[in-house]
Amino acid sequence: MNRAIWEHAGATGPVVDLVDTELAQQGRVRTGPPELVRRWSISTVLLVPTDQGPVWFKAVPPVFAHEGALARWVASVQPRHAAPVLGSGPGWLLTEGLPEGDRDGTGLQEGPLAAAVRVQRASIGRSAELIALGCPERSTARITADLELLVDRTDLLGGPDAQRLAVALPELTRLLEEADGDGTPTVLVHGDIQEENALWTGRSWALIDWTDAALTHPFAELARPLMQATASQRARAEAEFAQAWADVLSPRTVSRALRLAPVLGAAHQVGNYFRIVEAVGATDGLDALLKEWVRRLLAAAARTAPRPARGLM
């Protein structure tokens, strides 16, 4: 079923039948043909008109087959930060359309990272439950293992980047091990918080597109939203995270996690894109994104590593 839905996700045949069946169970009727909004190597997205407002259908390849179950779980634990799920199955998801509020309104007092932190906090101690749903587990040890594999993949990185990664690997391993201490819980991280995946509804932020989600270190979440952040945006995000975890982690642990966040986040993204490229191929610029995150990881490690002491002149 998963492969069939993915292969027929261009708005005809089995997909339309599936959508109609799911809508009927909700007491709704499709009022027109689905509109193809996007189709590329990792998803097909359709906008479906119904008698009670539009709904969204998404189909994904087998590597993301768990997204529907994961989105349903998020909606169950943090409903104000998720789109209501109307139906889901291996490789597909049907969600309610959400209203879009004015982002310049006075009610907009926090960013989407605050919503992500609430989802993270709700996932503490529930890793086994999420793994059972198919959520990938990306511990720092697993990320290190992926980096070791990637060093030999000159077909993906090219020789110079692979060589630089090999040289940096011992220091990267040390930094990741340093981050993985003092009882920091493994949590559900969205992994791709950006403007397209965060919708302000007028009263809260709703997070969509959980294809990149994984169980990992909470501060890995900072990587994507801080890629092009201003100094004030970075300070705000770091403050939100520090405050959110102050009652769980010691000030020393929070400070260290913030210092190591660029390495944690970039390493997580490298492992994620490595997994995606291996599953769907180096298409649609995915290989370029993998290389970009490798370079970001190397730069973050260079900034984070302690500088050697200067000798007497």
mmCIF file of C-alpha atoms in Angstrom, residues 1 19 44 50 62-63 90-91 97 100 102 110 121 126 142 154 166-167 173 176 192 211 220 226 244 288 294:
data_model
loop_
_atom_site.group_PDB
_atom_site.id
_atom_site.type_symbol
_atom_site.label_atom_id
_atom_site.label_comp_id
_atom_site.label_asym_id
_atom_site.label_seq_id
_atom_site.Cartn_x
_atom_site.Cartn_y
_atom_site.Cartn_z
ATOM 1 C CA MET A 1 0.000 0.000 0.000
ATOM 2 C CA VAL A 19 -9.166 10.538 0.177
ATOM 3 C CA THR A 44 3.611 14.793 -3.086
ATOM 4 C CA THR A 50 -14.406 19.708 0.554
ATOM 5 C CA PRO A 62 8.905 4.426 2.288
ATOM 6 C CA VAL A 63 11.777 6.102 4.164
ATOM 7 C CA PRO A 90 1.973 4.057 6.031
ATOM 8 C CA GLY A 91 3.281 6.696 3.637
ATOM 9 C CA GLY A 97 -6.598 23.042 6.647
ATOM 10 C CA GLU A 100 -3.540 31.710 8.841
ATOM 11 C CA ASP A 102 -1.765 37.988 10.887
ATOM 12 C CA GLU A 110 6.563 33.923 20.603
ATOM 13 C CA ARG A 121 8.900 18.369 26.616
ATOM 14 C CA ARG A 126 8.203 8.360 25.588
ATOM 15 C CA ARG A 142 24.333 6.941 15.948
ATOM 16 C CA THR A 154 33.605 10.317 -1.866
ATOM 17 C CA ALA A 166 37.960 12.458 8.147
ATOM 18 C CA VAL A 167 40.479 14.842 9.720
ATOM 19 C CA THR A 173 33.261 12.645 18.162
ATOM 20 C CA LEU A 176 29.202 15.004 20.448
ATOM 21 C CA ASP A 192 13.186 21.502 9.863
ATOM 22 C CA THR A 211 9.471 14.034 7.685
ATOM 23 C CA ALA A 220 19.814 19.953 17.785
ATOM 24 C CA LEU A 226 19.404 29.685 13.043
ATOM 25 C CA ALA A 244 12.398 25.958 28.567
ATOM 26 C CA ALA A 288 23.961 19.580 -2.421
ATOM 27 C CA VAL A 294 28.925 18.853 6.070
#
